[in-house]
mmCIF file of C-alpha atoms and ligand atoms in Angstrom:
data_model
loop_
_atom_site.group_PDB
_atom_site.id
_atom_site.type_symbol
_atom_site.label_atom_id
_atom_site.label_comp_id
_atom_site.label_asym_id
_atom_site.label_seq_id
_atom_site.Cartn_x
_atom_site.Cartn_y
_atom_site.Cartn_z
ATOM 1 C CA UNK A 1 2.935 20.668 33.004
ATOM 2 C CA UNK A 2 -0.404 19.804 34.691
ATOM 3 C CA UNK A 3 -2.774 22.963 34.166
ATOM 4 C CA UNK A 4 -4.517 22.732 37.874
ATOM 5 C CA UNK A 5 -4.380 26.803 37.992
ATOM 6 C CA UNK A 6 -5.711 28.797 36.393
ATOM 7 C CA UNK A 7 -5.158 33.107 36.290
ATOM 8 C CA UNK A 8 -7.233 34.890 34.687
ATOM 9 C CA UNK A 9 -6.359 38.778 34.194
ATOM 10 C CA UNK A 10 -9.314 41.522 33.706
ATOM 11 C CA UNK A 11 -12.109 40.895 35.640
ATOM 12 C CA UNK A 12 -14.577 42.963 32.430
ATOM 13 C CA UNK A 13 -17.387 40.853 30.113
ATOM 14 C CA UNK A 14 -14.894 39.317 28.604
ATOM 15 C CA UNK A 15 -12.528 38.025 31.709
ATOM 16 C CA UNK A 16 -15.368 36.826 33.973
ATOM 17 C CA UNK A 17 -17.236 34.986 31.284
ATOM 18 C CA UNK A 18 -13.865 33.504 31.172
ATOM 19 C CA UNK A 19 -12.953 32.457 35.027
ATOM 20 C CA UNK A 20 -16.141 31.584 34.936
ATOM 21 C CA UNK A 21 -16.118 29.049 32.736
ATOM 22 C CA UNK A 22 -12.685 27.308 33.710
ATOM 23 C CA UNK A 23 -14.117 26.932 36.784
ATOM 24 C CA UNK A 24 -17.114 25.465 36.173
ATOM 25 C CA UNK A 25 -14.896 23.361 34.091
ATOM 26 C CA UNK A 26 -13.089 21.830 37.355
ATOM 27 C CA UNK A 27 -9.995 24.631 37.444
ATOM 28 C CA UNK A 28 -9.044 26.391 40.010
ATOM 29 C CA UNK A 29 -9.542 30.355 39.479
ATOM 30 C CA UNK A 30 -7.824 33.405 40.341
ATOM 31 C CA UNK A 31 -9.340 36.448 38.949
ATOM 32 C CA UNK A 32 -7.542 39.942 38.864
ATOM 33 C CA UNK A 33 -8.128 43.037 38.364
ATOM 34 C CA UNK A 34 -6.524 46.215 39.607
ATOM 35 C CA UNK A 35 -10.177 48.102 39.976
ATOM 36 C CA UNK A 36 -11.278 46.000 43.035
ATOM 37 C CA UNK A 37 -14.981 46.845 42.471
ATOM 38 C CA UNK A 38 -14.111 45.151 38.938
ATOM 39 C CA UNK A 39 -14.262 42.314 40.578
ATOM 40 C CA UNK A 40 -16.919 42.645 42.591
ATOM 41 C CA UNK A 41 -18.872 43.918 39.585
ATOM 42 C CA UNK A 42 -18.053 40.181 38.021
ATOM 43 C CA UNK A 43 -18.626 38.191 40.208
ATOM 44 C CA UNK A 44 -22.252 39.305 40.358
ATOM 45 C CA UNK A 45 -22.224 38.943 36.763
ATOM 46 C CA UNK A 46 -20.860 35.567 37.231
ATOM 47 C CA UNK A 47 -23.629 34.407 39.959
ATOM 48 C CA UNK A 48 -26.369 35.661 38.209
ATOM 49 C CA UNK A 49 -24.875 33.561 34.991
ATOM 50 C CA UNK A 50 -24.630 30.538 36.567
ATOM 51 C CA UNK A 51 -27.455 30.588 38.621
ATOM 52 C CA UNK A 52 -29.282 30.694 35.429
ATOM 53 C CA UNK A 53 -27.596 27.746 33.832
ATOM 54 C CA UNK A 54 -28.020 25.952 36.767
ATOM 55 C CA UNK A 55 -31.933 26.420 36.975
ATOM 56 C CA UNK A 56 -31.663 25.163 33.708
ATOM 57 C CA UNK A 57 -29.923 21.744 34.729
ATOM 58 C CA UNK A 58 -26.709 22.527 32.491
ATOM 59 C CA UNK A 59 -23.911 22.973 35.525
ATOM 60 C CA UNK A 60 -24.357 20.741 38.985
ATOM 61 C CA UNK A 61 -24.520 22.262 41.841
ATOM 62 C CA UNK A 62 -20.882 21.363 42.812
ATOM 63 C CA UNK A 63 -20.163 23.912 39.204
ATOM 64 C CA UNK A 64 -22.493 26.371 40.658
ATOM 65 C CA UNK A 65 -20.293 26.518 43.686
ATOM 66 C CA UNK A 66 -17.158 26.297 42.451
ATOM 67 C CA UNK A 67 -17.784 29.460 40.048
ATOM 68 C CA UNK A 68 -19.296 31.143 43.337
ATOM 69 C CA UNK A 69 -15.712 30.473 44.532
ATOM 70 C CA UNK A 70 -13.241 31.850 42.190
ATOM 71 C CA UNK A 71 -10.525 33.533 44.550
ATOM 72 C CA UNK A 72 -10.411 36.848 43.301
ATOM 73 C CA UNK A 73 -6.851 39.584 43.653
ATOM 74 C CA UNK A 74 -5.992 42.711 42.588
ATOM 75 C CA UNK A 75 -2.525 41.859 42.877
ATOM 76 C CA UNK A 76 -0.372 40.742 39.979
ATOM 77 C CA UNK A 77 2.204 38.479 42.226
ATOM 78 C CA UNK A 78 -0.237 36.111 42.590
ATOM 79 C CA UNK A 79 0.263 34.832 39.323
ATOM 80 C CA UNK A 80 3.273 33.073 40.631
ATOM 81 C CA UNK A 81 1.326 30.216 41.780
ATOM 82 C CA UNK A 82 -0.679 30.122 38.358
ATOM 83 C CA UNK A 83 0.049 26.654 35.692
ATOM 84 C CA UNK A 84 -1.811 29.114 32.918
ATOM 85 C CA UNK A 85 -2.853 32.425 32.680
ATOM 86 C CA UNK A 86 -4.862 33.800 30.075
ATOM 87 C CA UNK A 87 -4.976 37.661 30.265
ATOM 88 C CA UNK A 88 -8.056 39.815 28.949
ATOM 89 C CA UNK A 89 -7.918 43.248 29.984
ATOM 90 C CA UNK A 90 -8.937 46.478 28.112
ATOM 91 C CA UNK A 91 -7.618 46.303 24.397
ATOM 92 C CA UNK A 92 -5.218 48.584 23.536
ATOM 93 C CA UNK A 93 -1.975 47.281 22.452
ATOM 94 C CA UNK A 94 0.756 49.625 24.992
ATOM 95 C CA UNK A 95 -1.551 48.178 27.838
ATOM 96 C CA UNK A 96 -1.162 44.306 26.655
ATOM 97 C CA UNK A 97 2.432 44.982 25.881
ATOM 98 C CA UNK A 98 3.503 46.285 29.647
ATOM 99 C CA UNK A 99 0.952 43.378 31.192
ATOM 100 C CA UNK A 100 2.078 40.658 29.139
ATOM 101 C CA UNK A 101 6.220 41.913 30.544
ATOM 102 C CA UNK A 102 4.771 41.886 33.673
ATOM 103 C CA UNK A 103 3.328 38.896 33.869
ATOM 104 C CA UNK A 104 6.408 37.173 31.790
ATOM 105 C CA UNK A 105 8.546 38.674 34.771
ATOM 106 C CA UNK A 106 6.327 37.114 37.540
ATOM 107 C CA UNK A 107 4.815 33.753 36.344
ATOM 108 C CA UNK A 108 6.780 30.335 36.644
ATOM 109 C CA UNK A 109 9.195 29.300 33.863
ATOM 110 C CA UNK A 110 7.209 27.331 30.702
ATOM 111 C CA UNK A 111 4.056 28.968 31.505
ATOM 112 C CA UNK A 112 1.871 29.946 28.847
ATOM 113 C CA UNK A 113 0.902 33.245 28.729
ATOM 114 C CA UNK A 114 -3.137 33.491 26.461
ATOM 115 C CA UNK A 115 -4.463 36.571 25.514
ATOM 116 C CA UNK A 116 -8.004 37.112 24.505
ATOM 117 C CA UNK A 117 -7.350 39.947 21.923
ATOM 118 C CA UNK A 118 -9.761 40.353 19.380
ATOM 119 C CA UNK A 119 -7.566 42.046 17.070
ATOM 120 C CA UNK A 120 -4.332 42.875 18.541
ATOM 121 C CA UNK A 121 -1.442 40.974 16.400
ATOM 122 C CA UNK A 122 -0.083 37.934 19.017
ATOM 123 C CA UNK A 123 3.925 37.864 17.565
ATOM 124 C CA UNK A 124 3.856 41.707 18.723
ATOM 125 C CA UNK A 125 2.453 41.072 21.901
ATOM 126 C CA UNK A 126 4.927 38.195 22.621
ATOM 127 C CA UNK A 127 8.022 40.393 21.838
ATOM 128 C CA UNK A 128 7.390 41.769 25.078
ATOM 129 C CA UNK A 129 8.196 38.048 26.542
ATOM 130 C CA UNK A 130 11.518 36.040 27.189
ATOM 131 C CA UNK A 131 9.043 33.312 25.730
ATOM 132 C CA UNK A 132 7.215 34.478 22.696
ATOM 133 C CA UNK A 133 6.754 30.133 22.316
ATOM 134 C CA UNK A 134 4.429 30.625 25.505
ATOM 135 C CA UNK A 135 2.897 32.664 24.064
ATOM 136 C CA UNK A 136 -0.827 32.972 22.238
ATOM 137 C CA UNK A 137 -4.339 33.673 20.996
ATOM 138 C CA UNK A 138 -7.256 32.256 23.207
ATOM 139 C CA UNK A 139 -9.977 34.361 21.766
ATOM 140 C CA UNK A 140 -13.498 33.838 23.255
ATOM 141 C CA UNK A 141 -16.612 35.177 22.167
ATOM 142 C CA UNK A 142 -18.933 36.852 23.888
ATOM 143 C CA UNK A 143 -21.288 35.971 26.322
ATOM 144 C CA UNK A 144 -18.655 32.864 27.124
ATOM 145 C CA UNK A 145 -21.149 30.749 28.380
ATOM 146 C CA UNK A 146 -22.858 30.158 25.992
ATOM 147 C CA UNK A 147 -20.763 30.438 22.605
ATOM 148 C CA UNK A 148 -19.083 26.937 21.305
ATOM 149 C CA UNK A 149 -15.835 28.397 19.437
ATOM 150 C CA UNK A 150 -12.016 29.678 20.738
ATOM 151 C CA UNK A 151 -9.936 31.399 18.030
ATOM 152 C CA UNK A 152 -6.994 30.139 18.743
ATOM 153 C CA UNK A 153 -4.192 31.921 17.108
ATOM 154 C CA UNK A 154 -0.739 31.697 16.625
ATOM 155 C CA UNK A 155 2.261 34.198 16.811
ATOM 156 C CA UNK A 156 4.636 33.823 14.591
ATOM 157 C CA UNK A 157 6.975 32.367 17.299
ATOM 158 C CA UNK A 158 4.579 30.225 19.251
ATOM 159 C CA UNK A 159 5.738 26.520 19.705
ATOM 160 C CA UNK A 160 3.356 23.324 18.666
ATOM 161 C CA UNK A 161 2.911 22.064 22.042
ATOM 162 C CA UNK A 162 1.927 25.389 23.450
ATOM 163 C CA UNK A 163 -1.020 25.352 20.474
ATOM 164 C CA UNK A 164 -1.554 21.700 21.077
ATOM 165 C CA UNK A 165 -1.953 22.770 25.508
ATOM 166 C CA UNK A 166 -3.902 25.494 24.169
ATOM 167 C CA UNK A 167 -6.255 23.179 21.960
ATOM 168 C CA UNK A 168 -6.580 21.202 24.843
ATOM 169 C CA UNK A 169 -7.302 23.114 27.217
ATOM 170 C CA UNK A 170 -10.659 24.856 24.779
ATOM 171 C CA UNK A 171 -11.679 21.420 24.389
ATOM 172 C CA UNK A 172 -11.589 20.461 28.154
ATOM 173 C CA UNK A 173 -13.142 23.637 28.729
ATOM 174 C CA UNK A 174 -16.037 22.715 26.915
ATOM 175 C CA UNK A 175 -14.932 24.366 23.359
ATOM 176 C CA UNK A 176 -14.775 23.968 19.707
ATOM 177 C CA UNK A 177 -11.388 25.378 19.005
ATOM 178 C CA UNK A 178 -10.682 26.031 15.857
ATOM 179 C CA UNK A 179 -6.158 27.222 15.099
ATOM 180 C CA UNK A 180 -5.721 30.839 12.672
ATOM 181 C CA UNK A 181 -2.360 32.347 11.483
ATOM 182 C CA UNK A 182 -1.405 36.128 13.407
ATOM 183 C CA UNK A 183 -3.377 38.230 10.755
ATOM 184 C CA UNK A 184 -5.113 41.956 11.828
ATOM 185 C CA UNK A 185 -8.148 40.391 13.161
ATOM 186 C CA UNK A 186 -8.153 36.902 12.380
ATOM 187 C CA UNK A 187 -10.937 35.168 11.333
ATOM 188 C CA UNK A 188 -13.507 36.031 13.434
ATOM 189 C CA UNK A 189 -13.325 39.914 13.438
ATOM 190 C CA UNK A 190 -11.622 39.957 10.277
ATOM 191 C CA UNK A 191 -15.277 38.871 8.402
ATOM 192 C CA UNK A 192 -17.396 40.063 11.478
ATOM 193 C CA UNK A 193 -16.638 43.674 11.784
ATOM 194 C CA UNK A 194 -16.991 44.777 7.774
ATOM 195 C CA UNK A 195 -19.985 43.175 7.833
ATOM 196 C CA UNK A 196 -21.261 45.382 10.997
ATOM 197 C CA UNK A 197 -20.018 48.243 9.597
ATOM 198 C CA UNK A 198 -22.052 47.788 6.338
ATOM 199 C CA UNK A 199 -24.969 47.148 8.825
ATOM 200 C CA UNK A 200 -24.040 50.943 10.158
ATOM 201 C CA UNK A 201 -23.263 52.219 6.748
ATOM 202 C CA UNK A 202 -27.007 51.144 5.916
ATOM 203 C CA UNK A 203 -28.334 53.236 8.425
ATOM 204 C CA UNK A 204 -26.068 55.817 8.259
ATOM 205 C CA UNK A 205 -26.948 56.639 4.281
ATOM 206 C CA UNK A 206 -31.683 55.831 5.248
ATOM 207 C CA UNK A 207 -31.344 52.109 3.562
ATOM 208 C CA UNK A 208 -33.672 51.561 6.149
ATOM 209 C CA UNK A 209 -34.091 51.603 9.683
ATOM 210 C CA UNK A 210 -32.270 49.772 13.247
ATOM 211 C CA UNK A 211 -35.369 47.583 13.363
ATOM 212 C CA UNK A 212 -36.067 47.128 9.355
ATOM 213 C CA UNK A 213 -31.807 46.121 9.186
ATOM 214 C CA UNK A 214 -31.490 43.927 12.021
ATOM 215 C CA UNK A 215 -34.614 41.879 10.873
ATOM 216 C CA UNK A 216 -33.546 41.713 7.347
ATOM 217 C CA UNK A 217 -30.156 39.691 8.846
ATOM 218 C CA UNK A 218 -32.439 37.385 11.570
ATOM 219 C CA UNK A 219 -35.315 36.352 9.300
ATOM 220 C CA UNK A 220 -33.369 36.273 5.973
ATOM 221 C CA UNK A 221 -29.646 35.372 7.323
ATOM 222 C CA UNK A 222 -30.625 33.362 10.267
ATOM 223 C CA UNK A 223 -28.069 35.959 12.267
ATOM 224 C CA UNK A 224 -29.071 35.150 16.307
ATOM 225 C CA UNK A 225 -29.478 38.819 16.780
ATOM 226 C CA UNK A 226 -29.130 41.410 14.172
ATOM 227 C CA UNK A 227 -25.737 43.469 13.114
ATOM 228 C CA UNK A 228 -26.974 45.938 15.148
ATOM 229 C CA UNK A 229 -27.776 44.624 17.978
ATOM 230 C CA UNK A 230 -25.078 42.531 17.535
ATOM 231 C CA UNK A 231 -22.447 45.363 17.930
ATOM 232 C CA UNK A 232 -24.643 46.998 20.984
ATOM 233 C CA UNK A 233 -24.307 43.736 22.904
ATOM 234 C CA UNK A 234 -19.733 43.920 21.763
ATOM 235 C CA UNK A 235 -19.660 47.402 22.367
ATOM 236 C CA UNK A 236 -19.360 50.143 19.907
ATOM 237 C CA UNK A 237 -15.624 51.177 20.756
ATOM 238 C CA UNK A 238 -14.475 47.601 20.984
ATOM 239 C CA UNK A 239 -15.706 47.409 16.890
ATOM 240 C CA UNK A 240 -14.575 51.000 16.566
ATOM 241 C CA UNK A 241 -11.008 49.696 17.149
ATOM 242 C CA UNK A 242 -11.200 46.450 15.529
ATOM 243 C CA UNK A 243 -12.207 48.166 12.200
ATOM 244 C CA UNK A 244 -9.574 50.936 13.115
ATOM 245 C CA UNK A 245 -6.835 48.052 13.338
ATOM 246 C CA UNK A 246 -8.191 46.385 9.995
ATOM 247 C CA UNK A 247 -7.895 49.113 8.358
ATOM 248 C CA UNK A 248 -4.942 50.560 8.752
ATOM 249 C CA UNK A 249 -3.415 47.078 9.338
ATOM 250 C CA UNK A 250 -4.521 46.199 5.907
ATOM 251 C CA UNK A 251 -4.669 49.454 4.059
ATOM 252 C CA UNK A 252 -7.488 49.132 2.110
ATOM 253 C CA UNK A 253 -9.622 51.269 2.078
ATOM 254 C CA UNK A 254 -13.202 48.920 2.495
ATOM 255 C CA UNK A 255 -11.972 48.618 5.915
ATOM 256 C CA UNK A 256 -13.019 52.472 6.931
ATOM 257 C CA UNK A 257 -14.937 53.538 9.547
ATOM 258 C CA UNK A 258 -18.636 54.244 9.121
ATOM 259 C CA UNK A 259 -18.695 57.622 10.784
ATOM 260 C CA UNK A 260 -21.547 57.371 12.772
ATOM 261 C CA UNK A 261 -19.802 54.881 14.469
ATOM 262 C CA UNK A 262 -16.902 56.831 15.197
ATOM 263 C CA UNK A 263 -19.880 59.872 16.738
ATOM 264 C CA UNK A 264 -21.672 57.336 18.423
ATOM 265 C CA UNK A 265 -18.056 56.477 20.236
ATOM 266 C CA UNK A 266 -17.578 59.820 20.381
ATOM 267 C CA UNK A 267 -20.934 60.620 22.551
ATOM 268 C CA UNK A 268 -20.148 57.772 24.718
ATOM 269 C CA UNK A 269 -23.086 55.395 23.391
ATOM 270 C CA UNK A 270 -20.862 52.449 23.111
ATOM 271 C CA UNK A 271 -23.603 49.566 23.459
ATOM 272 C CA UNK A 272 -24.938 48.106 26.261
ATOM 273 C CA UNK A 273 -22.453 48.382 29.405
ATOM 274 C CA UNK A 274 -23.726 51.748 28.973
ATOM 275 C CA UNK A 275 -27.375 51.923 28.193
ATOM 276 C CA UNK A 276 -27.225 53.041 24.731
ATOM 277 C CA UNK A 277 -25.730 52.571 21.174
ATOM 278 C CA UNK A 278 -27.905 51.763 18.379
ATOM 279 C CA UNK A 279 -30.776 50.854 21.147
ATOM 280 C CA UNK A 280 -31.412 51.377 24.888
ATOM 281 C CA UNK A 281 -31.424 49.164 27.601
ATOM 282 C CA UNK A 282 -31.991 49.130 31.563
HETATM 283 N N1 LIG B 301 -25.013 33.314 31.185
HETATM 284 C C1 LIG B 301 -26.186 32.016 31.327
HETATM 285 N N2 LIG B 301 -27.223 32.094 30.266
HETATM 286 C C2 LIG B 301 -27.505 33.690 29.616
HETATM 287 C C3 LIG B 301 -26.180 34.040 29.247
HETATM 288 C C4 LIG B 301 -24.864 34.093 29.883
HETATM 289 N N3 LIG B 301 -24.337 34.474 30.064
HETATM 290 N N4 LIG B 301 -26.394 34.645 27.999
HETATM 291 C C5 LIG B 301 -27.409 34.090 27.489
HETATM 292 N N5 LIG B 301 -28.086 33.760 28.573
HETATM 293 C C6 LIG B 301 -29.338 32.597 28.056
HETATM 294 C C7 LIG B 301 -30.787 33.876 28.674
HETATM 295 O O1 LIG B 301 -31.242 34.371 29.975
HETATM 296 C C8 LIG B 301 -31.537 33.117 28.002
HETATM 297 O O2 LIG B 301 -31.911 32.385 28.773
HETATM 298 P P1 LIG B 301 -34.204 32.542 28.886
HETATM 299 O O3 LIG B 301 -33.890 31.496 27.760
HETATM 300 O O4 LIG B 301 -34.109 31.706 30.197
HETATM 301 O O5 LIG B 301 -33.987 33.620 28.780
HETATM 302 C C9 LIG B 301 -30.657 32.252 27.168
HETATM 303 O O6 LIG B 301 -29.457 32.351 26.802
HETATM 304 C C10 LIG B 301 -31.089 32.408 25.268
HETATM 305 O O7 LIG B 301 -30.627 34.007 25.276
HETATM 306 P P2 LIG B 301 -32.010 35.297 24.369
HETATM 307 O O8 LIG B 301 -33.270 34.646 24.783
HETATM 308 O O9 LIG B 301 -31.576 36.881 25.650
HETATM 309 O O10 LIG B 301 -31.971 34.748 23.058
HETATM 310 P P3 LIG B 301 -30.820 34.189 22.379
HETATM 311 O O11 LIG B 301 -31.938 32.575 22.110
HETATM 312 O O12 LIG B 301 -31.001 34.915 21.105
HETATM 313 O O13 LIG B 301 -29.541 34.092 22.708
HETATM 314 C C11 LIG B 301 -27.124 34.947 22.486
HETATM 315 C C12 LIG B 301 -28.654 34.703 23.412
HETATM 316 C C13 LIG B 301 -26.821 33.504 22.609
HETATM 317 C C14 LIG B 301 -26.023 35.723 23.079
HETATM 318 C C15 LIG B 301 -27.419 34.545 21.073
HETATM 319 O O14 LIG B 301 -28.513 35.457 21.087
HETATM 320 C C16 LIG B 301 -26.628 34.058 19.893
HETATM 321 O O15 LIG B 301 -25.821 33.916 19.584
HETATM 322 N N6 LIG B 301 -25.688 35.297 19.881
HETATM 323 C C17 LIG B 301 -24.779 36.303 18.967
HETATM 324 C C18 LIG B 301 -23.440 36.736 20.399
HETATM 325 C C19 LIG B 301 -22.880 36.757 18.869
HETATM 326 O O16 LIG B 301 -22.762 36.937 17.951
HETATM 327 N N7 LIG B 301 -21.511 36.700 19.903
HETATM 328 C C20 LIG B 301 -19.955 36.972 18.975
HETATM 329 C C21 LIG B 301 -19.707 38.514 19.585
HETATM 330 S S1 LIG B 301 -18.292 38.742 18.867
HETATM 331 C C22 LIG B 301 -17.024 38.915 19.607
HETATM 332 O O17 LIG B 301 -17.707 38.537 21.246
HETATM 333 C C23 LIG B 301 -15.390 38.425 19.914
HETATM 334 C C24 LIG B 301 -15.090 39.514 19.756
HETATM 335 O O18 LIG B 301 -13.781 39.852 18.701
HETATM 336 C C25 LIG B 301 -15.831 40.901 19.440
#
């Protein structure tokens, strides 16, 4: 099937980044969210991002205009026109299963249903549909406009054809795809989240200050940002939920979330998105 129209479900940080990247790459994009204000916020975020990219001559005026004209909807029924679907809703198993059942009913037969999940089993998500061979993980990284990777996650029943189409599409979107198997946290978060968790334990035990820990990893290991700053960017609730999945599904206490992380999430200090995490943001 020729892919022209891409439908993105969820207008949060990842959803709007994916919608923007697809539009800039020449696709006709519709971004869907049940919450109208989320769509308004997403349009503003996209506008800021494409203006910056245009000023730096990283995109053309036409690409900028295409991204500024992304269609929005609060109705899932509009999925019927799509040739490809990317789900980027909140990281919650029950919600994703419900969304995939609905998407499966409304999308054209044969259309691939990809999920941007960062840790939930694709095999489980696929079981909510009657097209498990067409369900796959297409895991983008934040900020989507800047990060080159797409982790392509094959569920147990994902077909070779689906995998090849998604690899091709990720490249068309200017990204480098890496295919991995369906396992808790895939490759990215199996490695990243325990590192962030260890940084939080290190802070909690008073081994160094937050600035000290971040500087060690930035200057000693050439990470673009320290692990505590990165946790604030990802969202502490997201980091906690990934660690909980690793802890439960791999049955190993080495993934036990740091008590300080849990406490901060309970206090609503979720990082950049709430204005306060390990650091404060205006
Ligand atoms: N759109 C357009 N431009 C953007 C942008 C966006 N969304 N985000 C950042 N930029 C721009 C900045 O505005 C800045 O422009 P100026 O130089 O004109 O100010 C430029 O990119 C560079 O940014 P900064 O100077 O702020 O800092 P930087 O050089 O460190 O780059 C970064 C920023 C690309 C985010 C870099 O710090 C980085 O790569 N950090 C690591 C991010 C990372 O690890 N992401 C993965 C998180 S894990 C995940 O997403 C998946 C999961 O499942 C949890």
